[in-house]
Short mmCIF file of C-alpha atoms in Angstrom, two decimals:
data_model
loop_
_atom_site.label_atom_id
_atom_site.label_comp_id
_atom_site.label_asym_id
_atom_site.label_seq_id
_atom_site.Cartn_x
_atom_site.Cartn_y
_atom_site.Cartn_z
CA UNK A 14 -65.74 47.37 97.70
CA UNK A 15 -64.64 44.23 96.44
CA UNK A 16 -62.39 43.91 92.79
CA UNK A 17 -64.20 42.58 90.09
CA UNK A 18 -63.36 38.91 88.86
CA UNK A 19 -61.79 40.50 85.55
CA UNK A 20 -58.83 42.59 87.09
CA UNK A 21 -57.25 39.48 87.69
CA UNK A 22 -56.33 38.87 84.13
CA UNK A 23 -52.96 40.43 83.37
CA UNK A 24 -53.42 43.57 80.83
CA UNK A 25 -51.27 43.05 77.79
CA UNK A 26 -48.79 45.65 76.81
CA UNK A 27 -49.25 47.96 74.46
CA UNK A 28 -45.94 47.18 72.44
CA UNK A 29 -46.32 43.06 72.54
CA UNK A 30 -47.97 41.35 70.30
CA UNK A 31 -50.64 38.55 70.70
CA UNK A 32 -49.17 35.31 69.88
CA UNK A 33 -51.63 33.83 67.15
CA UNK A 34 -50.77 37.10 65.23
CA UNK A 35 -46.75 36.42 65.39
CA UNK A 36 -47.34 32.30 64.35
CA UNK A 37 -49.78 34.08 61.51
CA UNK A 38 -47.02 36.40 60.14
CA UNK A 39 -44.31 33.92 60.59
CA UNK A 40 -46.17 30.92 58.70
CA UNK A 41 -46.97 33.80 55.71
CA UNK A 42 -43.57 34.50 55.38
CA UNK A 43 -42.58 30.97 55.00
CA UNK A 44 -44.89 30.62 52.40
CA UNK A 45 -43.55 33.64 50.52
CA UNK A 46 -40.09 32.01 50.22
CA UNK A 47 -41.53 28.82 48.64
CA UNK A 48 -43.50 29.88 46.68
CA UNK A 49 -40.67 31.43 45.12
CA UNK A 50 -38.61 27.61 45.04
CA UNK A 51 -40.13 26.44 41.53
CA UNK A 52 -37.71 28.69 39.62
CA UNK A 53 -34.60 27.44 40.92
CA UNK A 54 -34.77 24.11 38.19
CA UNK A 55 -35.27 26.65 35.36
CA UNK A 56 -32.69 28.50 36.35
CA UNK A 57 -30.11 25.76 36.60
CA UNK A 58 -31.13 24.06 33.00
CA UNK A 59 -30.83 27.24 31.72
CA UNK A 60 -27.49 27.88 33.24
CA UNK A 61 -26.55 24.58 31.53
CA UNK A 62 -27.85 25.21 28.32
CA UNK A 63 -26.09 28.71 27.92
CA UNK A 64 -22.87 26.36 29.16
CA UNK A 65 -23.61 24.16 26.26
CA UNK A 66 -23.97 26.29 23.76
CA UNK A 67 -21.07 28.55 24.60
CA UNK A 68 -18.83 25.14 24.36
CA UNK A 69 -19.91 24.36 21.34
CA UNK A 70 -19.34 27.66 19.98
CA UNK A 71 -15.41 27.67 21.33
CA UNK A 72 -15.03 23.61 20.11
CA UNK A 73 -17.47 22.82 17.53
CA UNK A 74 -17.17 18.86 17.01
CA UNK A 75 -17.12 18.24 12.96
CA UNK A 76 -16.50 14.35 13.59
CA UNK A 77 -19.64 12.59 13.02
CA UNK A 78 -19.92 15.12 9.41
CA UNK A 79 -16.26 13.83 9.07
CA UNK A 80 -16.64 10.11 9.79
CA UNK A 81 -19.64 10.31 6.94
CA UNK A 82 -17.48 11.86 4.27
CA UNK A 83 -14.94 9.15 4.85
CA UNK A 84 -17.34 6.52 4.62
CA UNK A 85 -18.47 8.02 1.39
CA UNK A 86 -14.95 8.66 0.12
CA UNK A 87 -14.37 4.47 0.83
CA UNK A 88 -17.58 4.02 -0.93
CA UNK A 89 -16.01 5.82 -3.54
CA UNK A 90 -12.82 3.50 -3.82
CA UNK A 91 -14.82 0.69 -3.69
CA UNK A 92 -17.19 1.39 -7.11
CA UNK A 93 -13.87 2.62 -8.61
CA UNK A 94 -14.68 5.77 -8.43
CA UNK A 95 -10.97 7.13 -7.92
CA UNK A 96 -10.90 10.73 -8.63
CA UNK A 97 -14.09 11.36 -7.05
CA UNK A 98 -12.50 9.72 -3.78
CA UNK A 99 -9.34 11.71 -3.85
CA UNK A 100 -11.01 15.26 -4.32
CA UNK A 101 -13.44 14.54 -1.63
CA UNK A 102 -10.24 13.74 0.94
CA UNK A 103 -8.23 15.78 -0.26
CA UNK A 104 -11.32 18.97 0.60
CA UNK A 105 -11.25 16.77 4.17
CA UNK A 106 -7.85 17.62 4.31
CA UNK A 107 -8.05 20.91 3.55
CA UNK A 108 -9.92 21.89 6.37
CA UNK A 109 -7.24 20.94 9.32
CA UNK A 110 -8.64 17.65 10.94
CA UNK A 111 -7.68 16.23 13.88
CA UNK A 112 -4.78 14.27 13.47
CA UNK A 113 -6.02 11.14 13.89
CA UNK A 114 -8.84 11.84 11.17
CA UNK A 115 -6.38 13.13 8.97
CA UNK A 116 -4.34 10.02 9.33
CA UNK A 117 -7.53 8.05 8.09
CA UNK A 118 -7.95 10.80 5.16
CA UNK A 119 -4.30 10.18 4.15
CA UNK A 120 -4.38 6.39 4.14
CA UNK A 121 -7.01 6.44 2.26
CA UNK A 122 -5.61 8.72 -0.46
CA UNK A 123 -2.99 6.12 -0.36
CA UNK A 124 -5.24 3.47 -1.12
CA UNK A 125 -7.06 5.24 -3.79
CA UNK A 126 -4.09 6.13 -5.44
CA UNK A 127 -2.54 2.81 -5.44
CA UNK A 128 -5.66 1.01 -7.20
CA UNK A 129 -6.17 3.62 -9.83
CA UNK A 130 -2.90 2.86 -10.57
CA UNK A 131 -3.31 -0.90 -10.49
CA UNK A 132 -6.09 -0.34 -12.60
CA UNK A 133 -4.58 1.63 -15.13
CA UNK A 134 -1.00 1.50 -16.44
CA UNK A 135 -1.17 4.77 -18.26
CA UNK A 136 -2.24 6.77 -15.01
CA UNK A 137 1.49 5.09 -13.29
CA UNK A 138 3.60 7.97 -13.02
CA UNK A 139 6.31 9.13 -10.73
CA UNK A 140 3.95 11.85 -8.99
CA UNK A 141 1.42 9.31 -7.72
CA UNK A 142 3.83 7.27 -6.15
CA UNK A 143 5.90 10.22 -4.50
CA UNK A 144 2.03 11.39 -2.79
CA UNK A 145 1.49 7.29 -2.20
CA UNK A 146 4.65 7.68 -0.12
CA UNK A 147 4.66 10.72 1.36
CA UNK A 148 0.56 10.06 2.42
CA UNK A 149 1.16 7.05 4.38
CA UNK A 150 4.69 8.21 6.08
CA UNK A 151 2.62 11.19 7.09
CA UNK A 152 -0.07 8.85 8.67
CA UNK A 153 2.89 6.84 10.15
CA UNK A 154 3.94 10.06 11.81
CA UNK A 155 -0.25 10.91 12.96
CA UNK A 156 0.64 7.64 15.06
CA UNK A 157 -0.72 5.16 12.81
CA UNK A 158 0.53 1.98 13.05
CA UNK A 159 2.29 0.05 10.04
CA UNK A 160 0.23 -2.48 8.17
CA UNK A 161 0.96 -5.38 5.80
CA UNK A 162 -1.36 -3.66 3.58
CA UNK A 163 0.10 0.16 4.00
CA UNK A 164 3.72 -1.68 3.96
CA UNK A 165 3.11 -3.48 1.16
CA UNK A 166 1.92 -0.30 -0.90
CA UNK A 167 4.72 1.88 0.26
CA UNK A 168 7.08 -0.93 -1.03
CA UNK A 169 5.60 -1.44 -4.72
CA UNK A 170 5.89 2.66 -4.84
CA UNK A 171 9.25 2.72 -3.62
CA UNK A 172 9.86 0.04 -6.00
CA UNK A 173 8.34 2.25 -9.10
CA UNK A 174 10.42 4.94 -7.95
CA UNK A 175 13.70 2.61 -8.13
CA UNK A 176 14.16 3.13 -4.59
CA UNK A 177 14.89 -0.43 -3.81
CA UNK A 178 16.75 -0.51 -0.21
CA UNK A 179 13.07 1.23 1.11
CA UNK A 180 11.08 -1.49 -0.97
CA UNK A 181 13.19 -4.20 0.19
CA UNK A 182 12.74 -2.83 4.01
CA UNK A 183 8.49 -2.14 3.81
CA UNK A 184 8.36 -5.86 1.45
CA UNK A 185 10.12 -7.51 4.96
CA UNK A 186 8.18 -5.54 6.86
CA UNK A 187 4.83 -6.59 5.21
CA UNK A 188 5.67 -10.61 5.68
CA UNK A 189 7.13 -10.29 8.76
CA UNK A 190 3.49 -8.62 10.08
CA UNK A 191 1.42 -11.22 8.28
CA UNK A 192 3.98 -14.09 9.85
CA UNK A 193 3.26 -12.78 13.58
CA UNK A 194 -0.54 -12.97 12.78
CA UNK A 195 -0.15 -16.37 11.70
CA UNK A 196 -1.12 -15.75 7.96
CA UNK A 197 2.65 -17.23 6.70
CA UNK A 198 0.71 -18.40 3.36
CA UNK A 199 -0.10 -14.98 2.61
CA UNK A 200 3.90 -13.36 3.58
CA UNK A 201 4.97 -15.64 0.79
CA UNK A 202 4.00 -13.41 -2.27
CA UNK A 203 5.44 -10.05 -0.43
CA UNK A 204 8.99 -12.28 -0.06
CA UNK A 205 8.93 -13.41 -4.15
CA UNK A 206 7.66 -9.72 -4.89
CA UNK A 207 11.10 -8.63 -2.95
CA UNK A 208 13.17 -11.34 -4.77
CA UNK A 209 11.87 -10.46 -8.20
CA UNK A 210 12.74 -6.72 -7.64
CA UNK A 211 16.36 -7.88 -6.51
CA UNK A 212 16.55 -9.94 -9.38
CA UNK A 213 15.66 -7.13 -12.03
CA UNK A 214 17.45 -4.61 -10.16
CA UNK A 215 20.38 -6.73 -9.95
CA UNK A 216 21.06 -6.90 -6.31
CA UNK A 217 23.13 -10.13 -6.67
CA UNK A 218 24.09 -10.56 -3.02
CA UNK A 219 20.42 -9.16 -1.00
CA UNK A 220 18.46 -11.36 -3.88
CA UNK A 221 20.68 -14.34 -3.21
CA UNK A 222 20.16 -14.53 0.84
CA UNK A 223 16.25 -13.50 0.22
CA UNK A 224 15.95 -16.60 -2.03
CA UNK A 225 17.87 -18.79 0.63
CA UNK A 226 15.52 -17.39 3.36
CA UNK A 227 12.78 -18.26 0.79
CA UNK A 228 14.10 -21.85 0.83
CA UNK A 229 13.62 -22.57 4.14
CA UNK A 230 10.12 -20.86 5.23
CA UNK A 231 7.72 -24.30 5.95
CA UNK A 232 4.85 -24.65 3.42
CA UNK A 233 6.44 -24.41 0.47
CA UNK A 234 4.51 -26.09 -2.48
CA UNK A 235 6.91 -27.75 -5.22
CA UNK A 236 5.71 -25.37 -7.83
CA UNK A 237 7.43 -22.76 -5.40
CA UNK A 238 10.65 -24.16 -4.42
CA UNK A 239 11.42 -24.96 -8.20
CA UNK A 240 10.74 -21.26 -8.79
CA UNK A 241 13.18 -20.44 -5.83
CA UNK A 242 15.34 -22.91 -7.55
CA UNK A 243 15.44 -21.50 -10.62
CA UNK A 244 15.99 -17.67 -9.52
CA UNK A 245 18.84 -19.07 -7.64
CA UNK A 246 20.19 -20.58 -10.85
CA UNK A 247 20.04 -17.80 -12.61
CA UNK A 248 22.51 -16.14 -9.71
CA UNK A 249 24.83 -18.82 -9.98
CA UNK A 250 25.44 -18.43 -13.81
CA UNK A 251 25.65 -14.78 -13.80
CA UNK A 252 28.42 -15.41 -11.29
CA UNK A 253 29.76 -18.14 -13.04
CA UNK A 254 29.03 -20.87 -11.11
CA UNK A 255 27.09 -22.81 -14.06
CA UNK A 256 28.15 -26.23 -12.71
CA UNK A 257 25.72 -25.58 -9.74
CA UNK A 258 23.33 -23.45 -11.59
CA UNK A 259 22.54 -26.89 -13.37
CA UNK A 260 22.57 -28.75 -10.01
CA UNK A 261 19.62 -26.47 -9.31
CA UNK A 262 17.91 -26.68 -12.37
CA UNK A 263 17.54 -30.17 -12.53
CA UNK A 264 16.49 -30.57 -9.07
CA UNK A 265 13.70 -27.85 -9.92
CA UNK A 266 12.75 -30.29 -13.08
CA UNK A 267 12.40 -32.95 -10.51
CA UNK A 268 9.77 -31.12 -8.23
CA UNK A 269 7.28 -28.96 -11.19
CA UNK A 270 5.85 -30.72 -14.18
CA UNK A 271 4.07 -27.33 -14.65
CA UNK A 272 5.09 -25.76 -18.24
CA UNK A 273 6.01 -22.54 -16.97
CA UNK A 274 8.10 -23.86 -14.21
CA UNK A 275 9.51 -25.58 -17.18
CA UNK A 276 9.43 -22.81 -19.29
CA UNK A 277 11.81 -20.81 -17.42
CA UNK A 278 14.11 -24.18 -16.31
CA UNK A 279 14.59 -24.04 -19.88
CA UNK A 280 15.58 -20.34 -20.49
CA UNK A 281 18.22 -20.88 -17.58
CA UNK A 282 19.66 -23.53 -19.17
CA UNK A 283 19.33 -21.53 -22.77
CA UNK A 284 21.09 -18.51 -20.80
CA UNK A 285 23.68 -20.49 -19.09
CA UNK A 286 24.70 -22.26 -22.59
CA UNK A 287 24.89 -18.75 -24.20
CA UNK A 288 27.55 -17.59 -21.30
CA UNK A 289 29.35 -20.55 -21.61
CA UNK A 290 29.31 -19.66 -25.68
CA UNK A 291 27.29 -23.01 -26.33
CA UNK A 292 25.23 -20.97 -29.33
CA UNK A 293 23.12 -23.96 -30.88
CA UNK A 294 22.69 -25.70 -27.36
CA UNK A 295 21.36 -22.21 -25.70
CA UNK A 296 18.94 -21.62 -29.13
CA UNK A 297 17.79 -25.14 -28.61
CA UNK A 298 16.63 -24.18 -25.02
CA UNK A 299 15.61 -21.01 -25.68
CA UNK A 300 13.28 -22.06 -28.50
CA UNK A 301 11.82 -24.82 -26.44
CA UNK A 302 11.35 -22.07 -23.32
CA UNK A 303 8.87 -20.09 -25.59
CA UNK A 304 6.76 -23.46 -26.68
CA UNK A 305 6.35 -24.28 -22.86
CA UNK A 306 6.09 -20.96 -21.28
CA UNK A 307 3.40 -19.22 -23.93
CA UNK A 308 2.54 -16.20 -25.12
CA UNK A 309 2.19 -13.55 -22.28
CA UNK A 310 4.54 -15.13 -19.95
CA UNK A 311 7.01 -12.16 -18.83
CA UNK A 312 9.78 -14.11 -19.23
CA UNK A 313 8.97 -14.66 -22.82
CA UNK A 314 10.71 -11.14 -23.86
CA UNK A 315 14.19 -12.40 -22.23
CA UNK A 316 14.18 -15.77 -24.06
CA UNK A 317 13.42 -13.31 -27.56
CA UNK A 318 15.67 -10.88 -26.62
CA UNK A 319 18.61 -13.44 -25.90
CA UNK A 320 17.86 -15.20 -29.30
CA UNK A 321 18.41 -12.01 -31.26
CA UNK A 322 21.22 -11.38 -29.52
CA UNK A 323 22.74 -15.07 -30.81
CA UNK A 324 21.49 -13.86 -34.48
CA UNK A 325 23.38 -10.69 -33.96
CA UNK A 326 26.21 -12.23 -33.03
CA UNK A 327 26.12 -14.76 -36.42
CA UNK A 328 24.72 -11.57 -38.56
CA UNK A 329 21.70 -12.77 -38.83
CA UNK A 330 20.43 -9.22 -38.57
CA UNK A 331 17.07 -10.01 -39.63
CA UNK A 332 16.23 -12.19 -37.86
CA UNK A 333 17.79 -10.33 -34.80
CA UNK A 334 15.76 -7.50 -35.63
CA UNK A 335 12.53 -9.56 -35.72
CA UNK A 336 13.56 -11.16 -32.24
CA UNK A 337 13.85 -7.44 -31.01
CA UNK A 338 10.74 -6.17 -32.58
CA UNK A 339 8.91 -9.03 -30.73
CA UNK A 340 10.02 -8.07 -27.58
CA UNK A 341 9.40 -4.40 -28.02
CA UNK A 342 5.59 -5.26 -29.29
CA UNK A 343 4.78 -7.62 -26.53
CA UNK A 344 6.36 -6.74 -23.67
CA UNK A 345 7.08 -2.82 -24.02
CA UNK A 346 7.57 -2.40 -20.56
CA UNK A 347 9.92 -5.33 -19.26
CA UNK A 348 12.81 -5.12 -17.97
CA UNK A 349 14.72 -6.02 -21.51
CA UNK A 350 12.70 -3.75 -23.31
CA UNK A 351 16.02 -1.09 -23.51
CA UNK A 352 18.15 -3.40 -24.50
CA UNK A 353 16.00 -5.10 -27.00
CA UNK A 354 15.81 -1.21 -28.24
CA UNK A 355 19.40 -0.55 -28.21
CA UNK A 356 19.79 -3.89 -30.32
CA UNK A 357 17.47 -2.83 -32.71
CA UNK A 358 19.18 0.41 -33.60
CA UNK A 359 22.59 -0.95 -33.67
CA UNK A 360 21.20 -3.54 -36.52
CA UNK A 361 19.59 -0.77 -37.80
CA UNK A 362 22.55 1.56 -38.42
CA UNK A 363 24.86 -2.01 -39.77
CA UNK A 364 22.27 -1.87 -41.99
CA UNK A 365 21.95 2.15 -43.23
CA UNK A 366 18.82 2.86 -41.89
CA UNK A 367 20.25 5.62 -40.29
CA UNK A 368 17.25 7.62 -39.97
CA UNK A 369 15.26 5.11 -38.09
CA UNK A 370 18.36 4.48 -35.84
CA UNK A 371 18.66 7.49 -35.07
CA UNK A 372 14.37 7.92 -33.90
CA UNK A 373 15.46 4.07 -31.58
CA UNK A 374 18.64 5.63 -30.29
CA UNK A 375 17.24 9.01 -29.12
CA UNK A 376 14.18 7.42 -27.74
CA UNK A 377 16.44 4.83 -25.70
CA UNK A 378 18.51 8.06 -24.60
#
């Protein structure tokens, strides 16, 4: 009997499976692993976010809440508003900045400091020029770089402090900066701020080469070459050299019709009669130095005190005294002021008022 037509079709095994099924099963298990892709970006951002918020728990960053209360402590300065500038830093300081934002903290204590002094005499006192100092070098040490402005403020506290080899060092310091920027015009009143402390602090030698350097900067106005003039006048006669402290002061005639360049031509020439023991030629001078220079004029209480010290010396102890009391009611704190003091008493106890010579004398001591 023939085979039928169907036993020629191979008969599939038992254990193999048909072929649609297998691309079936494998096409479902793709899909199963997809479908499970979308959670791999959630994942990651949150990986990140639990980053970011454990860095900013180990390294919190204060510097934009910093950087505000600085701006509001310089705020401060600028309305005048001292003390409310210094507590402020000083609480910013209190809290260990950075270094560098302590540096700005500290300068600016510095600052604050210096024009609430400016501002107010009574508020000058040792103390606030010790922290003016010790603020900036400590900025200077942060890596801040020297100013003419933070120079020139470490010199006039250095200079309160009678510390004058430092304020002679940050006042050259302070024009030399401003002279490398170009600003020469402005270097000028740092150099005549140096030579007046020299001057009063009796630095002969330093205040003579600082006015001779001051001689030959380019720029100088007349007005400021007869002051240079003068000052180096003055030199000369304390040295005794009055033949060319006159030189000077007649050339400085010659370049300032100003009446307190005058002024204080005429006070030299008072002061150089007086050493030379010229009494009515130095009181001539001396009395015209007060018409020309006016009331005010800091030089003023050396021309008074040098008159009472020619009444003194012809026992004209009244009118020495009033000479002295002048100085000490005008110009309290010059330079003279002591001496003016000292004067006072000694008339004071020629005369038998020992009890009030006694209150001068202790409060010179």
């Amino acid at each position: 009997m023939a085979k039928s037509s169907l036993s020629t079709f191979p008969q599939s095994s038992p254990q193999r499976r048909p072929i649609l099924v297998q691309r079936a099963e494998l096409v479902r298990a793709q899909g199963t692993g997809l479908a499970h892709l979308w959670q791999m970006p959630l994942l990651l951002v949150s990986l990140g976010l639990f980053t970011l918020a454990a860095w900013l728990l180990i390294d919190p960053q204060p510097a934009p809440a910093f950087g505000r209360q600085l701006a509001i402590a310089s705020r401060d300065i600028g309305a005048e508003r001292y003390d409310a500038a210094v507590g402020r830093l000083n609480d910013l300081l209190a809290a260990s900045p950075e270094p560098a934002d302590a540096a700005q903290a500290r300068l600016l204590v510095a600052e604050a400091l210096d024009k609430q002094v400016r501002r107010s005499r009574r508020l000058d006192t040792p103390q606030v020029h010790r922290r003016i100092i010790s603020e900036i070098q400590a900025a200077y040490a942060s890596g801040i770089a020297a100013t003419p402005i933070t120079s020139d403020r470490l010199a006039r506290s250095h200079e309160a402090l009678g510390q004058i080899d430092d304020a002679t060092a940050n006042y050259r310091r302070a024009a030399e900066l401003l002279e490398k920027e170009g600003k020469t015009e402005h270097a000028l009143p740092m150099r005549r701020s140096a030579i007046d402390m020299l001057v009063a602090f009796e630095r002969p030698v330093s205040a003579t080469q600082a006015l001779e350097e001051f001689l030959n900067l380019p720029g100088l106005s007349d007005d400021e070459r007869a002051w240079a003039l003068g000052e180096l006048a003055r030199l000369h006669i304390d040295a005794g050299r009055t033949a060319d402290a006159r030189s000077l002061l007649a050339a400085a005639l010659a370049l300032s019709p100003d009446d307190s360049i005058r002024g204080q031509v005429s006070y030299r020439l008072g002061y150089a009669a007086w050493k030379l023991g010229e009494p009515t030629e130095a009181r001539k001078h001396l009395e015209q130095s007060l018409v020309q220079l006016g009331t005010g004029h800091p030089m003023e209480a050396e021309a008074h005190y040098l008159l009472g010290r020619l009444a003194q010396e012809r026992e004209a102890f009244a009118e020495a005294r009033e000479s002295y009391d002048l100085v000490l009611r005008d110009h309290p704190g010059s330079r003279i002021a002591p001496r003016a003091l000292l004067g006072r008493g000694l008339i004071m106890l020629y005369l038998g008022e020992n009890a009030a010579a006694a209150g001068d004398l202790a409060g010179l001591a």
